[in-house]
Short mmCIF file of C-alpha atoms in Angstrom, two decimals:
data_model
loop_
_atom_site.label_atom_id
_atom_site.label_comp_id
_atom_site.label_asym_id
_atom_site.label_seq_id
_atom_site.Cartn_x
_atom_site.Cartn_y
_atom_site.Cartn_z
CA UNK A 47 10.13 -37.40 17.59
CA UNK A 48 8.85 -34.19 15.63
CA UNK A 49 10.87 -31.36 17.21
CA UNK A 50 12.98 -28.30 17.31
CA UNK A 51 15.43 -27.55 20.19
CA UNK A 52 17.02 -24.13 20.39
CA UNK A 53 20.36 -23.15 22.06
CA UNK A 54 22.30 -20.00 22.35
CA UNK A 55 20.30 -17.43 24.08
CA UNK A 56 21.46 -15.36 27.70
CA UNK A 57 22.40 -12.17 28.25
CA UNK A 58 24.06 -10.35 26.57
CA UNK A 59 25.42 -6.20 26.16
CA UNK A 60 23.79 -3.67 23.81
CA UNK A 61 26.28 -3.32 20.78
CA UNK A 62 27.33 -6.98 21.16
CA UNK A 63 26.67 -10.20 19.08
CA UNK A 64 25.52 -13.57 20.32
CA UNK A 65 24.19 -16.70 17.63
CA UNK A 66 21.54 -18.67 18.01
CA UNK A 67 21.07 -21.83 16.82
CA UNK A 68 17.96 -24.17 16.28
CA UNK A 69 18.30 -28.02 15.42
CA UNK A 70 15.59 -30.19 13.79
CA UNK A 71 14.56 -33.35 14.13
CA UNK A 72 12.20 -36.25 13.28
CA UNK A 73 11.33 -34.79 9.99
CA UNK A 74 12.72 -34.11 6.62
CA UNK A 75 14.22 -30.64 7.14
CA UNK A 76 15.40 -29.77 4.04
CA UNK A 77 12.05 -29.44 2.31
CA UNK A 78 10.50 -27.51 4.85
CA UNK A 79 11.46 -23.61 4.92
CA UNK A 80 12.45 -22.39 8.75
CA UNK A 81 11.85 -19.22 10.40
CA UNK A 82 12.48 -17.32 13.78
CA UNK A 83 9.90 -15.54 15.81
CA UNK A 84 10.13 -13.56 18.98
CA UNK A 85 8.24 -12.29 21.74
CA UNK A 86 8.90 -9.57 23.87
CA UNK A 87 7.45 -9.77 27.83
CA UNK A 88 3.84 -9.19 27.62
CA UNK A 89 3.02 -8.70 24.07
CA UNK A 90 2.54 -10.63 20.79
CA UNK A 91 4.69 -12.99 18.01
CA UNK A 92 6.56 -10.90 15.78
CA UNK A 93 9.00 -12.39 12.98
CA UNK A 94 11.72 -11.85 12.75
CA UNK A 95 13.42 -13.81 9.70
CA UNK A 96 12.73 -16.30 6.85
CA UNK A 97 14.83 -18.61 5.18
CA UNK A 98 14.01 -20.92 2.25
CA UNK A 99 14.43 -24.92 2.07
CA UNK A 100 17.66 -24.59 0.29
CA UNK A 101 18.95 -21.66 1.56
CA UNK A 102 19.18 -19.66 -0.88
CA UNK A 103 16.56 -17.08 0.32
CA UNK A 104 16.02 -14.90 2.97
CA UNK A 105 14.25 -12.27 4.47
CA UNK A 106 13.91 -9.89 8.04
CA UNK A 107 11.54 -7.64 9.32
CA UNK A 108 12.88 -4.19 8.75
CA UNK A 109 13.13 -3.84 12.55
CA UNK A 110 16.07 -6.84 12.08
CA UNK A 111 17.79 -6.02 9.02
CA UNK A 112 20.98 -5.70 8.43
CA UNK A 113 21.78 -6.59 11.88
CA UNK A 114 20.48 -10.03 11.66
CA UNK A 115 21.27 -12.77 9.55
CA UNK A 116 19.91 -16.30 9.30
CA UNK A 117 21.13 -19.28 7.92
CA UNK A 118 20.74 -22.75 7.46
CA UNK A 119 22.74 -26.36 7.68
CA UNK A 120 20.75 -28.71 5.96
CA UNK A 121 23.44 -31.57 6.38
CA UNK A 122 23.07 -30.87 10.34
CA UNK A 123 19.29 -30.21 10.44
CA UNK A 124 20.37 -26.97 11.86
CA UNK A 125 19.25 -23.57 11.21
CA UNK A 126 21.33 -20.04 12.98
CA UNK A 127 20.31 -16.46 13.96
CA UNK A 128 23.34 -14.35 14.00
CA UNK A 129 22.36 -11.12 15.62
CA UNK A 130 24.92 -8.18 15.43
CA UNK A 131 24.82 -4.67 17.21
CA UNK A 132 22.22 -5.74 19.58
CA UNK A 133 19.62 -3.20 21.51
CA UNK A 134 17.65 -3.42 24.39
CA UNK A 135 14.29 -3.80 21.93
CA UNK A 136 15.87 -6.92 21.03
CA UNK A 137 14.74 -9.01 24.19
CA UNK A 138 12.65 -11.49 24.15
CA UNK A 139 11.85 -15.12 23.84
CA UNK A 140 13.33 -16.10 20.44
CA UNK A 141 10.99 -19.30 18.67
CA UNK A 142 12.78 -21.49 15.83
CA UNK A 143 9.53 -22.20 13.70
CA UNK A 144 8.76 -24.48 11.23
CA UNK A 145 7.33 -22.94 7.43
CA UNK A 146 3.68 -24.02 6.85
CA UNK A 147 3.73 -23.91 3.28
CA UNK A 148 5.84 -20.89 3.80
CA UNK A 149 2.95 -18.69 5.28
CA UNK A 150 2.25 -19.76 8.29
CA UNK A 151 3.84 -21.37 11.66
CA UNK A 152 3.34 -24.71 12.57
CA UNK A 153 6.36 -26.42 14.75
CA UNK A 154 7.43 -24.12 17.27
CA UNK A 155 10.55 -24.64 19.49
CA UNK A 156 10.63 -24.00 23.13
CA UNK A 157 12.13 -20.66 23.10
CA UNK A 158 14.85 -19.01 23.95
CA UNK A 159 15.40 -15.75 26.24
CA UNK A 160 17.90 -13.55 24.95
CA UNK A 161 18.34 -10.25 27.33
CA UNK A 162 20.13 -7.33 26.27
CA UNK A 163 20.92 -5.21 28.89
CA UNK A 164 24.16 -3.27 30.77
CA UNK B 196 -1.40 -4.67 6.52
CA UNK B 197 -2.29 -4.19 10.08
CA UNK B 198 -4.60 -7.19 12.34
CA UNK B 199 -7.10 -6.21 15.21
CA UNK B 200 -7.99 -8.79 17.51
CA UNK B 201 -11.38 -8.16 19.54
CA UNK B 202 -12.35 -8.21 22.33
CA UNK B 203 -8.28 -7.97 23.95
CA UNK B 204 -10.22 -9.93 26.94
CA UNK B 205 -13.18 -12.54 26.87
CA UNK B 206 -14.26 -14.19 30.15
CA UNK B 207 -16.48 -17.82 29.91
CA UNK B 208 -16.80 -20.59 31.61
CA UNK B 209 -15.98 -24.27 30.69
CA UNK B 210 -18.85 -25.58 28.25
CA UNK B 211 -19.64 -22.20 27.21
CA UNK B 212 -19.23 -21.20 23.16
CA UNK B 213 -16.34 -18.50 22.51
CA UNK B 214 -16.43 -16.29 19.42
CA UNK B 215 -12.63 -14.68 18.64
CA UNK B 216 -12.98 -11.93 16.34
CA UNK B 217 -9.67 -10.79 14.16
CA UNK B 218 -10.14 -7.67 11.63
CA UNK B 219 -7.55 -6.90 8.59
CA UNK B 220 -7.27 -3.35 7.56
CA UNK B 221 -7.58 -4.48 3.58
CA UNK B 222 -8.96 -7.57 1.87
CA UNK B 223 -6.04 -10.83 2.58
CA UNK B 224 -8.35 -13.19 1.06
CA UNK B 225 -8.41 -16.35 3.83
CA UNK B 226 -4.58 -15.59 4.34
CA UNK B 227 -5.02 -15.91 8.07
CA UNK B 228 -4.38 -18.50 10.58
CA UNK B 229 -4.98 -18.60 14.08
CA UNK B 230 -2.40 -19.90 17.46
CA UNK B 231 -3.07 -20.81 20.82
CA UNK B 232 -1.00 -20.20 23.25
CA UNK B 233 -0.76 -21.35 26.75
CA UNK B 234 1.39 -19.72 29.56
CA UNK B 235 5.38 -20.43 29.22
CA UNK B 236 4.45 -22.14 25.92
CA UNK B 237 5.52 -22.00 22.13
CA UNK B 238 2.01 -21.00 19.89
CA UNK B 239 0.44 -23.85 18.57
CA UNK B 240 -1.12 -23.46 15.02
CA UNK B 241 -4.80 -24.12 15.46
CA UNK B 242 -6.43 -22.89 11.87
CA UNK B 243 -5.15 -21.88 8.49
CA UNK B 244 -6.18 -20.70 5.41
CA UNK B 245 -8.84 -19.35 7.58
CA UNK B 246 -10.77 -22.52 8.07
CA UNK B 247 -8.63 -25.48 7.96
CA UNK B 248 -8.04 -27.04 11.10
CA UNK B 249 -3.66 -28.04 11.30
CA UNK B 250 -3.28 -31.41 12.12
CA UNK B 251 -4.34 -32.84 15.41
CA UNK B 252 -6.57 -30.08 16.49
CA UNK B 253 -9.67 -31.05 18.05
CA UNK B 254 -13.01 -30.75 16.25
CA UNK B 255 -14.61 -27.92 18.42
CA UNK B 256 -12.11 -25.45 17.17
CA UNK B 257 -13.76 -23.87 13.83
CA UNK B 258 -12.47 -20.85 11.76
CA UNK B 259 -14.17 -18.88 9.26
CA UNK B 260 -14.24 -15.37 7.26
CA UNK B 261 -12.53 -14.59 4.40
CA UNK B 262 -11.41 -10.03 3.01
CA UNK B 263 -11.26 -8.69 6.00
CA UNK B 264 -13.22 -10.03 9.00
CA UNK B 265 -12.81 -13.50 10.31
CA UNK B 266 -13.97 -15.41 13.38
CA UNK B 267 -12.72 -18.27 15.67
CA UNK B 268 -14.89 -19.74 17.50
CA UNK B 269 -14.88 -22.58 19.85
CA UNK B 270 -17.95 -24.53 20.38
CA UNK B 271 -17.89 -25.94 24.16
CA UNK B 272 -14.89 -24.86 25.86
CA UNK B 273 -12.38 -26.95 27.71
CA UNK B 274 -10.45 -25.97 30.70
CA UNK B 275 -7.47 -26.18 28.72
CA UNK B 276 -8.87 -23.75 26.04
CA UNK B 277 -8.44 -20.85 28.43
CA UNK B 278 -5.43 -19.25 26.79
CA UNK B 279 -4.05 -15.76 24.63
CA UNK B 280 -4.88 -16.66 20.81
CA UNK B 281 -3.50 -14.88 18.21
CA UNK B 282 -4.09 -14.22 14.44
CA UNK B 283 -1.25 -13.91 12.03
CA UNK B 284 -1.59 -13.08 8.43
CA UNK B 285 0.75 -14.50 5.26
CA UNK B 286 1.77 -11.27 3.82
CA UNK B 287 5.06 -10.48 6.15
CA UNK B 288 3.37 -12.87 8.81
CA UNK B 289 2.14 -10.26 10.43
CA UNK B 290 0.40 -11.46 13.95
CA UNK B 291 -2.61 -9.58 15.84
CA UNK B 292 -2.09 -8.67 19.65
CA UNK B 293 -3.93 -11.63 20.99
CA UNK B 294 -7.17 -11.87 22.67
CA UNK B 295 -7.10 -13.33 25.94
CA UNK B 296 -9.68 -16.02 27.12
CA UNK B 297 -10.24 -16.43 30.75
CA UNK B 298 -12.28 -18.46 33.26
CA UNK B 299 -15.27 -16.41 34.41
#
């Protein structure tokens, strides 16, 4: 079955770190490029980070950067969100995506909520 | 690059035609794609490129446009069409803020 199952999210303190991780399956993962995308309650997808088929490349929205880092396990079919020094802005459902071609989105995961709060 | 989706509401009823409008600030070529997405769901990728329907989309779900204005329309709705859709353009994948369709 063509899928994507996240794990990792909860609650979490502002200033603290939590990892989330996405595993593929039914499809040849390492020649697809991966992404994550969240959603804050009540408004739109943003991305958030972009990661190439072999690893080798990524990239995060500037609201991210530096403080996220994504990475990939191609022997695991697994791809990670490390996020560091989170902030309240930072909640919201967080979507492991498949790369269309590298432009667009079209595998989504479940989701994940990830709350930062005190 | 900035995306506005009109109108942010549009109320139908089933078997009625639906017209999604989604408006780049500069030309992106047909570097758009369209989602649906139903409540407590992931998006679904409905359109890309502008105009080519992602695999397993049903026939009634059309995109077109290309610079800076493009349209989705859906030709006879279905009760599961009522649902937030959003644009998203390739440059930084960049998403609109949705238009949401409702039963009238």
């Amino acid at each position: 079955q063509v899928r994507l199952v996240e794990s990792g999210g909860g609650v979490v303190q502002p200033g603290r770190s939590l990892r989330l991780s996405c595993t593929a399956s039914g499809f040849p993962f390492s020649t697809y490029t991966m992404h994550w995308v969240r959603q804050a309650p009540g408004k739109g997808p943003e991305w958030v980070s972009f990661i190439s088929s072999d690893g080798r490349d990524t990239y995060s929205a500037d609201s991210v950067r530096a403080r996220f880092t994504m990475s990939r396990d191609n022997s695991r079919q697994k791809v990670h969100l490390q996020m560091n020094s989170l902030k309240s802005d930072d909640t919201a459902v967080y979507f492991c995506a498949r790369g269309h071609g590298g432009y667009y989105f079209d595998l989504w995961g479940q989701g994940l909520l990830v709350t930062v709060s005190s | 690059i900035v995306l506005a989706q009109s109108p942010a509401t549009l109320s139908l009823s089933p078997g009625d035609r639906a017209t999604l409008s989604c408006r780049a600030s500069q030309n992106i070529k047909n570097q758009l794609a369209w989602y649906q997405q139903r409540l407590g769901q992931a998006p679904r990728l409905l359109i890309y490129d502008a105009s080519s329907r992602a695999t397993g989309i049903p026939a009634r779900f059309s995109g077109s446009g290309s610079g800076t204005d493009f349209t989705l329309t859906i030709s006879s709705l279905e009760p599961e069409d009522f649902a937030l859709y959003y644009c998203q353009q390739r440059d930084n994948w960049l998403f609109g803020h949705g238009t949401k369709l409702e039963i009238k």
